[in-house]
Amino acid sequence: MIRIQCGFLIWLLLAQTAVAAPPPPQALYMKVLWNGFHVGSLIVGWHKRKDGLLETQAVVRTYGIAKQVSRYKSDSTSLTKDGVPIEFRTNFSHSKSKREIRLNWDKFKITKEYNQPPEKPGKRTPVSAKMKEGAYDPLSAFFAARAKVMAGKKKFAIPMYDGRRRSELQFEVAGKQADGNILVKMREIFLAGYTLREQEERAKRNITINIYVDPKTYIPVGGMGQSPIGTAVGKLAATCKTIEECLARADD
């Protein structure tokens, strides 16, 4: 569940690729299902602040077997200006561990990093300062994807750094399907900062996420990807005016 979070976040935020200006205040609630059971919820909301920055919030919760296995949950926020990351904050927990990460940028160069508790020495391969340059955080990465899709690109890659790991998001716009929805395929390629366990787990499954987008609203209506517990299916449960409204629906 932990590593499919990024994929579903990008998937949800691709709903905004059809809009040239920053999106209006809005939120989406996506249910994640496994074998028909509700195992996770992803709620994403965004709004433009008075200072002109775009603030995006994302909340992930797990239920049932996914909660028993991982006990994963997270709360994340990003600030961007004209699509360029300014700040990223995330708090997440799983099993018996908790972590807080904060990142700050200046013209695509990271100026401050906070990662607590400290990582164990040797647990992860190092991510150089050069690799971090020009990379987006998990929530702001969609701005780059948005520009590529608007430009008519069929295949493109977006660099991403989440405070521990550097990866590349590879997109392919596969076109309209029989039901009229647009299929977008996404793969996250590991480059640095990953543990041996994470790499071994990824090698055992298909890392492609299929995203189905409504051709008129560009809001995702469904999708599918492989998770550590099997095939995960995403379904749009609600669109809301605020993230608080979608959070209330998810708690019902």
PDB file of N, CA and C in Angstrom, residues 4-87:
ATOM      1  N   ILE A   4       2.095   2.206  -3.598  1.00  0.00           N
ATOM      2  CA  ILE A   4       1.090   2.542  -4.601  1.00  0.00           C
ATOM      3  C   ILE A   4       0.495   3.903  -4.321  1.00  0.00           C
ATOM      4  N   GLN A   5       0.808   4.475  -3.149  1.00  0.00           N
ATOM      5  CA  GLN A   5       0.291   5.795  -2.822  1.00  0.00           C
ATOM      6  C   GLN A   5       0.674   6.809  -3.874  1.00  0.00           C
ATOM      7  N   CYS A   6       1.930   6.859  -4.216  1.00  0.00           N
ATOM      8  CA  CYS A   6       2.407   7.840  -5.182  1.00  0.00           C
ATOM      9  C   CYS A   6       1.672   7.710  -6.504  1.00  0.00           C
ATOM     10  N   GLY A   7       1.528   6.471  -6.975  1.00  0.00           N
ATOM     11  CA  GLY A   7       0.860   6.256  -8.245  1.00  0.00           C
ATOM     12  C   GLY A   7      -0.555   6.764  -8.255  1.00  0.00           C
ATOM     13  N   PHE A   8      -1.297   6.506  -7.200  1.00  0.00           N
ATOM     14  CA  PHE A   8      -2.674   6.964  -7.158  1.00  0.00           C
ATOM     15  C   PHE A   8      -2.763   8.478  -7.003  1.00  0.00           C
ATOM     16  N   LEU A   9      -1.814   9.079  -6.298  1.00  0.00           N
ATOM     17  CA  LEU A   9      -1.810  10.536  -6.182  1.00  0.00           C
ATOM     18  C   LEU A   9      -1.633  11.195  -7.539  1.00  0.00           C
ATOM     19  N   ILE A  10      -0.647  10.728  -8.288  1.00  0.00           N
ATOM     20  CA  ILE A  10      -0.413  11.290  -9.614  1.00  0.00           C
ATOM     21  C   ILE A  10      -1.630  11.052 -10.495  1.00  0.00           C
ATOM     22  N   TRP A  11      -2.186   9.870 -10.394  1.00  0.00           N
ATOM     23  CA  TRP A  11      -3.385   9.516 -11.155  1.00  0.00           C
ATOM     24  C   TRP A  11      -4.499  10.517 -10.886  1.00  0.00           C
ATOM     25  N   LEU A  12      -4.799  10.784  -9.611  1.00  0.00           N
ATOM     26  CA  LEU A  12      -5.869  11.710  -9.270  1.00  0.00           C
ATOM     27  C   LEU A  12      -5.585  13.108  -9.805  1.00  0.00           C
ATOM     28  N   LEU A  13      -4.364  13.546  -9.658  1.00  0.00           N
ATOM     29  CA  LEU A  13      -4.042  14.904 -10.029  1.00  0.00           C
ATOM     30  C   LEU A  13      -3.963  15.105 -11.532  1.00  0.00           C
ATOM     31  N   LEU A  14      -3.861  14.035 -12.289  1.00  0.00           N
ATOM     32  CA  LEU A  14      -3.902  14.150 -13.745  1.00  0.00           C
ATOM     33  C   LEU A  14      -5.262  14.642 -14.216  1.00  0.00           C
ATOM     34  N   ALA A  15      -6.248  14.641 -13.319  1.00  0.00           N
ATOM     35  CA  ALA A  15      -7.566  15.161 -13.667  1.00  0.00           C
ATOM     36  C   ALA A  15      -7.490  16.620 -14.097  1.00  0.00           C
ATOM     37  N   GLN A  16      -6.407  17.293 -13.716  1.00  0.00           N
ATOM     38  CA  GLN A  16      -6.305  18.722 -13.991  1.00  0.00           C
ATOM     39  C   GLN A  16      -5.562  19.025 -15.284  1.00  0.00           C
ATOM     40  N   THR A  17      -5.188  18.046 -16.050  1.00  0.00           N
ATOM     41  CA  THR A  17      -4.368  18.294 -17.226  1.00  0.00           C
ATOM     42  C   THR A  17      -5.092  19.050 -18.316  1.00  0.00           C
ATOM     43  N   ALA A  18      -6.416  19.086 -18.275  1.00  0.00           N
ATOM     44  CA  ALA A  18      -7.159  19.755 -19.339  1.00  0.00           C
ATOM     45  C   ALA A  18      -7.360  21.241 -19.055  1.00  0.00           C
ATOM     46  N   VAL A  19      -6.882  21.720 -17.904  1.00  0.00           N
ATOM     47  CA  VAL A  19      -7.131  23.096 -17.508  1.00  0.00           C
ATOM     48  C   VAL A  19      -5.834  23.887 -17.558  1.00  0.00           C
ATOM     49  N   ALA A  20      -5.830  25.010 -18.271  1.00  0.00           N
ATOM     50  CA  ALA A  20      -4.610  25.789 -18.418  1.00  0.00           C
ATOM     51  C   ALA A  20      -4.293  26.569 -17.149  1.00  0.00           C
ATOM     52  N   ALA A  21      -5.320  27.104 -16.475  1.00  0.00           N
ATOM     53  CA  ALA A  21      -5.129  27.887 -15.260  1.00  0.00           C
ATOM     54  C   ALA A  21      -5.148  26.964 -14.045  1.00  0.00           C
ATOM     55  N   PRO A  22      -4.649  27.430 -12.880  1.00  0.00           N
ATOM     56  CA  PRO A  22      -4.734  26.608 -11.682  1.00  0.00           C
ATOM     57  C   PRO A  22      -6.174  26.176 -11.438  1.00  0.00           C
ATOM     58  N   PRO A  23      -6.388  24.945 -10.975  1.00  0.00           N
ATOM     59  CA  PRO A  23      -7.748  24.427 -10.814  1.00  0.00           C
ATOM     60  C   PRO A  23      -8.512  25.139  -9.711  1.00  0.00           C
ATOM     61  N   PRO A  24      -9.840  25.201  -9.795  1.00  0.00           N
ATOM     62  CA  PRO A  24     -10.639  25.814  -8.747  1.00  0.00           C
ATOM     63  C   PRO A  24     -10.605  24.951  -7.499  1.00  0.00           C
ATOM     64  N   PRO A  25     -11.021  25.474  -6.337  1.00  0.00           N
ATOM     65  CA  PRO A  25     -11.057  24.660  -5.125  1.00  0.00           C
ATOM     66  C   PRO A  25     -11.872  23.393  -5.371  1.00  0.00           C
ATOM     67  N   GLN A  26     -11.275  22.274  -5.095  1.00  0.00           N
ATOM     68  CA  GLN A  26     -11.931  21.009  -5.395  1.00  0.00           C
ATOM     69  C   GLN A  26     -11.259  19.894  -4.615  1.00  0.00           C
ATOM     70  N   ALA A  27     -11.929  18.762  -4.524  1.00  0.00           N
ATOM     71  CA  ALA A  27     -11.358  17.600  -3.850  1.00  0.00           C
ATOM     72  C   ALA A  27     -11.944  16.345  -4.454  1.00  0.00           C
ATOM     73  N   LEU A  28     -11.185  15.265  -4.365  1.00  0.00           N
ATOM     74  CA  LEU A  28     -11.610  13.971  -4.872  1.00  0.00           C
ATOM     75  C   LEU A  28     -11.440  12.910  -3.793  1.00  0.00           C
ATOM     76  N   TYR A  29     -12.358  11.968  -3.777  1.00  0.00           N
ATOM     77  CA  TYR A  29     -12.290  10.837  -2.859  1.00  0.00           C
ATOM     78  C   TYR A  29     -12.259   9.559  -3.683  1.00  0.00           C
ATOM     79  N   MET A  30     -11.158   8.825  -3.571  1.00  0.00           N
ATOM     80  CA  MET A  30     -10.979   7.597  -4.317  1.00  0.00           C
ATOM     81  C   MET A  30     -10.947   6.401  -3.370  1.00  0.00           C
ATOM     82  N   LYS A  31     -11.739   5.382  -3.671  1.00  0.00           N
ATOM     83  CA  LYS A  31     -11.702   4.136  -2.911  1.00  0.00           C
ATOM     84  C   LYS A  31     -10.747   3.164  -3.588  1.00  0.00           C
ATOM     85  N   VAL A  32      -9.954   2.456  -2.794  1.00  0.00           N
ATOM     86  CA  VAL A  32      -9.061   1.424  -3.309  1.00  0.00           C
ATOM     87  C   VAL A  32      -9.593   0.075  -2.835  1.00  0.00           C
ATOM     88  N   LEU A  33      -9.819  -0.822  -3.801  1.00  0.00           N
ATOM     89  CA  LEU A  33     -10.430  -2.119  -3.508  1.00  0.00           C
ATOM     90  C   LEU A  33      -9.457  -3.257  -3.822  1.00  0.00           C
ATOM     91  N   TRP A  34      -9.575  -4.337  -3.069  1.00  0.00           N
ATOM     92  CA  TRP A  34      -8.813  -5.559  -3.319  1.00  0.00           C
ATOM     93  C   TRP A  34      -9.773  -6.729  -3.164  1.00  0.00           C
ATOM     94  N   ASN A  35      -9.948  -7.504  -4.245  1.00  0.00           N
ATOM     95  CA  ASN A  35     -10.921  -8.610  -4.249  1.00  0.00           C
ATOM     96  C   ASN A  35     -12.316  -8.146  -3.830  1.00  0.00           C
ATOM     97  N   GLY A  36     -12.654  -6.908  -4.214  1.00  0.00           N
ATOM     98  CA  GLY A  36     -13.960  -6.362  -3.892  1.00  0.00           C
ATOM     99  C   GLY A  36     -14.067  -5.723  -2.521  1.00  0.00           C
ATOM    100  N   PHE A  37     -13.035  -5.851  -1.686  1.00  0.00           N
ATOM    101  CA  PHE A  37     -13.063  -5.282  -0.338  1.00  0.00           C
ATOM    102  C   PHE A  37     -12.390  -3.908  -0.320  1.00  0.00           C
ATOM    103  N   HIS A  38     -12.966  -3.003   0.450  1.00  0.00           N
ATOM    104  CA  HIS A  38     -12.430  -1.653   0.587  1.00  0.00           C
ATOM    105  C   HIS A  38     -11.193  -1.706   1.493  1.00  0.00           C
ATOM    106  N   VAL A  39      -9.996  -1.540   0.910  1.00  0.00           N
ATOM    107  CA  VAL A  39      -8.761  -1.649   1.689  1.00  0.00           C
ATOM    108  C   VAL A  39      -8.059  -0.301   1.883  1.00  0.00           C
ATOM    109  N   GLY A  40      -8.506   0.727   1.162  1.00  0.00           N
ATOM    110  CA  GLY A  40      -7.847   2.016   1.311  1.00  0.00           C
ATOM    111  C   GLY A  40      -8.680   3.159   0.777  1.00  0.00           C
ATOM    112  N   SER A  41      -8.393   4.344   1.259  1.00  0.00           N
ATOM    113  CA  SER A  41      -9.040   5.563   0.769  1.00  0.00           C
ATOM    114  C   SER A  41      -7.967   6.616   0.516  1.00  0.00           C
ATOM    115  N   LEU A  42      -8.129   7.342  -0.567  1.00  0.00           N
ATOM    116  CA  LEU A  42      -7.248   8.458  -0.896  1.00  0.00           C
ATOM    117  C   LEU A  42      -8.104   9.685  -1.121  1.00  0.00           C
ATOM    118  N   ILE A  43      -7.867  10.721  -0.335  1.00  0.00           N
ATOM    119  CA  ILE A  43      -8.600  11.980  -0.459  1.00  0.00           C
ATOM    120  C   ILE A  43      -7.601  13.075  -0.817  1.00  0.00           C
ATOM    121  N   VAL A  44      -7.848  13.771  -1.922  1.00  0.00           N
ATOM    122  CA  VAL A  44      -6.944  14.829  -2.389  1.00  0.00           C
ATOM    123  C   VAL A  44      -7.743  16.111  -2.597  1.00  0.00           C
ATOM    124  N   GLY A  45      -7.218  17.214  -2.088  1.00  0.00           N
ATOM    125  CA  GLY A  45      -7.877  18.506  -2.278  1.00  0.00           C
ATOM    126  C   GLY A  45      -6.857  19.573  -2.604  1.00  0.00           C
ATOM    127  N   TRP A  46      -7.275  20.623  -3.303  1.00  0.00           N
ATOM    128  CA  TRP A  46      -6.350  21.690  -3.673  1.00  0.00           C
ATOM    129  C   TRP A  46      -7.084  23.018  -3.720  1.00  0.00           C
ATOM    130  N   HIS A  47      -6.366  24.079  -3.404  1.00  0.00           N
ATOM    131  CA  HIS A  47      -6.944  25.422  -3.477  1.00  0.00           C
ATOM    132  C   HIS A  47      -5.816  26.436  -3.597  1.00  0.00           C
ATOM    133  N   LYS A  48      -6.124  27.586  -4.183  1.00  0.00           N
ATOM    134  CA  LYS A  48      -5.150  28.659  -4.320  1.00  0.00           C
ATOM    135  C   LYS A  48      -5.239  29.572  -3.112  1.00  0.00           C
ATOM    136  N   ARG A  49      -4.113  29.792  -2.455  1.00  0.00           N
ATOM    137  CA  ARG A  49      -4.085  30.615  -1.258  1.00  0.00           C
ATOM    138  C   ARG A  49      -4.053  32.103  -1.609  1.00  0.00           C
ATOM    139  N   LYS A  50      -4.231  32.932  -0.583  1.00  0.00           N
ATOM    140  CA  LYS A  50      -4.234  34.371  -0.790  1.00  0.00           C
ATOM    141  C   LYS A  50      -2.876  34.875  -1.279  1.00  0.00           C
ATOM    142  N   ASP A  51      -1.798  34.162  -0.938  1.00  0.00           N
ATOM    143  CA  ASP A  51      -0.469  34.589  -1.383  1.00  0.00           C
ATOM    144  C   ASP A  51      -0.147  34.094  -2.792  1.00  0.00           C
ATOM    145  N   GLY A  52      -1.123  33.465  -3.455  1.00  0.00           N
ATOM    146  CA  GLY A  52      -0.946  33.022  -4.825  1.00  0.00           C
ATOM    147  C   GLY A  52      -0.385  31.624  -4.980  1.00  0.00           C
ATOM    148  N   LEU A  53       0.017  30.985  -3.867  1.00  0.00           N
ATOM    149  CA  LEU A  53       0.557  29.628  -3.935  1.00  0.00           C
ATOM    150  C   LEU A  53      -0.580  28.612  -4.007  1.00  0.00           C
ATOM    151  N   LEU A  54      -0.335  27.538  -4.736  1.00  0.00           N
ATOM    152  CA  LEU A  54      -1.306  26.454  -4.815  1.00  0.00           C
ATOM    153  C   LEU A  54      -0.977  25.435  -3.741  1.00  0.00           C
ATOM    154  N   GLU A  55      -1.925  25.179  -2.869  1.00  0.00           N
ATOM    155  CA  GLU A  55      -1.740  24.210  -1.790  1.00  0.00           C
ATOM    156  C   GLU A  55      -2.511  22.933  -2.108  1.00  0.00           C
ATOM    157  N   THR A  56      -1.826  21.822  -2.060  1.00  0.00           N
ATOM    158  CA  THR A  56      -2.430  20.523  -2.320  1.00  0.00           C
ATOM    159  C   THR A  56      -2.294  19.660  -1.079  1.00  0.00           C
ATOM    160  N   GLN A  57      -3.382  18.994  -0.701  1.00  0.00           N
ATOM    161  CA  GLN A  57      -3.380  18.112   0.461  1.00  0.00           C
ATOM    162  C   GLN A  57      -3.811  16.717   0.043  1.00  0.00           C
ATOM    163  N   ALA A  58      -3.210  15.723   0.661  1.00  0.00           N
ATOM    164  CA  ALA A  58      -3.562  14.337   0.369  1.00  0.00           C
ATOM    165  C   ALA A  58      -3.572  13.535   1.669  1.00  0.00           C
ATOM    166  N   VAL A  59      -4.607  12.720   1.811  1.00  0.00           N
ATOM    167  CA  VAL A  59      -4.761  11.869   2.994  1.00  0.00           C
ATOM    168  C   VAL A  59      -4.961  10.440   2.518  1.00  0.00           C
ATOM    169  N   VAL A  60      -4.198   9.500   3.063  1.00  0.00           N
ATOM    170  CA  VAL A  60      -4.319   8.089   2.727  1.00  0.00           C
ATOM    171  C   VAL A  60      -4.640   7.309   3.997  1.00  0.00           C
ATOM    172  N   ARG A  61      -5.642   6.435   3.919  1.00  0.00           N
ATOM    173  CA  ARG A  61      -6.008   5.577   5.043  1.00  0.00           C
ATOM    174  C   ARG A  61      -6.174   4.150   4.531  1.00  0.00           C
ATOM    175  N   THR A  62      -5.878   3.170   5.372  1.00  0.00           N
ATOM    176  CA  THR A  62      -6.052   1.763   5.011  1.00  0.00           C
ATOM    177  C   THR A  62      -7.091   1.118   5.918  1.00  0.00           C
ATOM    178  N   TYR A  63      -7.686   0.039   5.402  1.00  0.00           N
ATOM    179  CA  TYR A  63      -8.720  -0.685   6.123  1.00  0.00           C
ATOM    180  C   TYR A  63      -8.542  -2.186   5.904  1.00  0.00           C
ATOM    181  N   GLY A  64      -9.217  -2.976   6.705  1.00  0.00           N
ATOM    182  CA  GLY A  64      -9.246  -4.421   6.497  1.00  0.00           C
ATOM    183  C   GLY A  64      -7.876  -5.057   6.483  1.00  0.00           C
ATOM    184  N   ILE A  65      -7.647  -5.946   5.496  1.00  0.00           N
ATOM    185  CA  ILE A  65      -6.394  -6.685   5.432  1.00  0.00           C
ATOM    186  C   ILE A  65      -5.195  -5.770   5.214  1.00  0.00           C
ATOM    187  N   ALA A  66      -5.378  -4.687   4.440  1.00  0.00           N
ATOM    188  CA  ALA A  66      -4.274  -3.749   4.202  1.00  0.00           C
ATOM    189  C   ALA A  66      -3.854  -3.075   5.503  1.00  0.00           C
ATOM    190  N   LYS A  67      -4.820  -2.761   6.352  1.00  0.00           N
ATOM    191  CA  LYS A  67      -4.511  -2.146   7.641  1.00  0.00           C
ATOM    192  C   LYS A  67      -3.835  -3.151   8.561  1.00  0.00           C
ATOM    193  N   GLN A  68      -4.296  -4.403   8.512  1.00  0.00           N
ATOM    194  CA  GLN A  68      -3.682  -5.443   9.335  1.00  0.00           C
ATOM    195  C   GLN A  68      -2.236  -5.692   8.940  1.00  0.00           C
ATOM    196  N   VAL A  69      -1.977  -5.680   7.630  1.00  0.00           N
ATOM    197  CA  VAL A  69      -0.632  -5.970   7.135  1.00  0.00           C
ATOM    198  C   VAL A  69       0.310  -4.794   7.342  1.00  0.00           C
ATOM    199  N   SER A  70      -0.142  -3.580   6.986  1.00  0.00           N
ATOM    200  CA  SER A  70       0.774  -2.433   6.996  1.00  0.00           C
ATOM    201  C   SER A  70       0.466  -1.371   8.050  1.00  0.00           C
ATOM    202  N   ARG A  71      -0.824  -1.268   8.452  1.00  0.00           N
ATOM    203  CA  ARG A  71      -1.256  -0.200   9.366  1.00  0.00           C
ATOM    204  C   ARG A  71      -0.820   1.165   8.829  1.00  0.00           C
ATOM    205  N   TYR A  72      -0.904   1.313   7.524  1.00  0.00           N
ATOM    206  CA  TYR A  72      -0.379   2.524   6.894  1.00  0.00           C
ATOM    207  C   TYR A  72      -1.407   3.652   6.866  1.00  0.00           C
ATOM    208  N   LYS A  73      -0.941   4.859   7.118  1.00  0.00           N
ATOM    209  CA  LYS A  73      -1.734   6.070   6.932  1.00  0.00           C
ATOM    210  C   LYS A  73      -0.781   7.230   6.731  1.00  0.00           C
ATOM    211  N   SER A  74      -1.237   8.246   6.014  1.00  0.00           N
ATOM    212  CA  SER A  74      -0.368   9.394   5.759  1.00  0.00           C
ATOM    213  C   SER A  74      -1.186  10.654   5.550  1.00  0.00           C
ATOM    214  N   ASP A  75      -0.553  11.785   5.844  1.00  0.00           N
ATOM    215  CA  ASP A  75      -1.102  13.109   5.600  1.00  0.00           C
ATOM    216  C   ASP A  75       0.004  13.948   4.978  1.00  0.00           C
ATOM    217  N   SER A  76      -0.255  14.497   3.786  1.00  0.00           N
ATOM    218  CA  SER A  76       0.781  15.225   3.058  1.00  0.00           C
ATOM    219  C   SER A  76       0.245  16.552   2.534  1.00  0.00           C
ATOM    220  N   THR A  77       1.138  17.538   2.432  1.00  0.00           N
ATOM    221  CA  THR A  77       0.792  18.859   1.910  1.00  0.00           C
ATOM    222  C   THR A  77       1.945  19.381   1.060  1.00  0.00           C
ATOM    223  N   SER A  78       1.614  20.014  -0.057  1.00  0.00           N
ATOM    224  CA  SER A  78       2.647  20.649  -0.880  1.00  0.00           C
ATOM    225  C   SER A  78       2.218  22.055  -1.242  1.00  0.00           C
ATOM    226  N   LEU A  79       3.209  22.915  -1.429  1.00  0.00           N
ATOM    227  CA  LEU A  79       2.993  24.275  -1.916  1.00  0.00           C
ATOM    228  C   LEU A  79       3.775  24.444  -3.205  1.00  0.00           C
ATOM    229  N   THR A  80       3.120  24.999  -4.232  1.00  0.00           N
ATOM    230  CA  THR A  80       3.791  25.234  -5.509  1.00  0.00           C
ATOM    231  C   THR A  80       3.477  26.634  -6.013  1.00  0.00           C
ATOM    232  N   LYS A  81       4.374  27.146  -6.838  1.00  0.00           N
ATOM    233  CA  LYS A  81       4.157  28.433  -7.501  1.00  0.00           C
ATOM    234  C   LYS A  81       4.396  28.233  -8.979  1.00  0.00           C
ATOM    235  N   ASP A  82       3.353  28.409  -9.769  1.00  0.00           N
ATOM    236  CA  ASP A  82       3.430  28.199 -11.220  1.00  0.00           C
ATOM    237  C   ASP A  82       3.983  26.811 -11.538  1.00  0.00           C
ATOM    238  N   GLY A  83       3.590  25.827 -10.745  1.00  0.00           N
ATOM    239  CA  GLY A  83       3.996  24.449 -10.985  1.00  0.00           C
ATOM    240  C   GLY A  83       5.343  24.065 -10.413  1.00  0.00           C
ATOM    241  N   VAL A  84       6.063  25.027  -9.823  1.00  0.00           N
ATOM    242  CA  VAL A  84       7.391  24.750  -9.262  1.00  0.00           C
ATOM    243  C   VAL A  84       7.256  24.496  -7.768  1.00  0.00           C
ATOM    244  N   PRO A  85       7.822  23.393  -7.254  1.00  0.00           N
ATOM    245  CA  PRO A  85       7.673  23.080  -5.828  1.00  0.00           C
ATOM    246  C   PRO A  85       8.354  24.101  -4.931  1.00  0.00           C
ATOM    247  N   ILE A  86       7.669  24.455  -3.851  1.00  0.00           N
ATOM    248  CA  ILE A  86       8.188  25.380  -2.847  1.00  0.00           C
ATOM    249  C   ILE A  86       8.413  24.656  -1.522  1.00  0.00           C
ATOM    250  N   GLU A  87       7.418  23.836  -1.159  1.00  0.00           N
ATOM    251  CA  GLU A  87       7.486  23.144   0.130  1.00  0.00           C
ATOM    252  C   GLU A  87       6.687  21.850   0.072  1.00  0.00           C
TER     253      GLU A  87
END
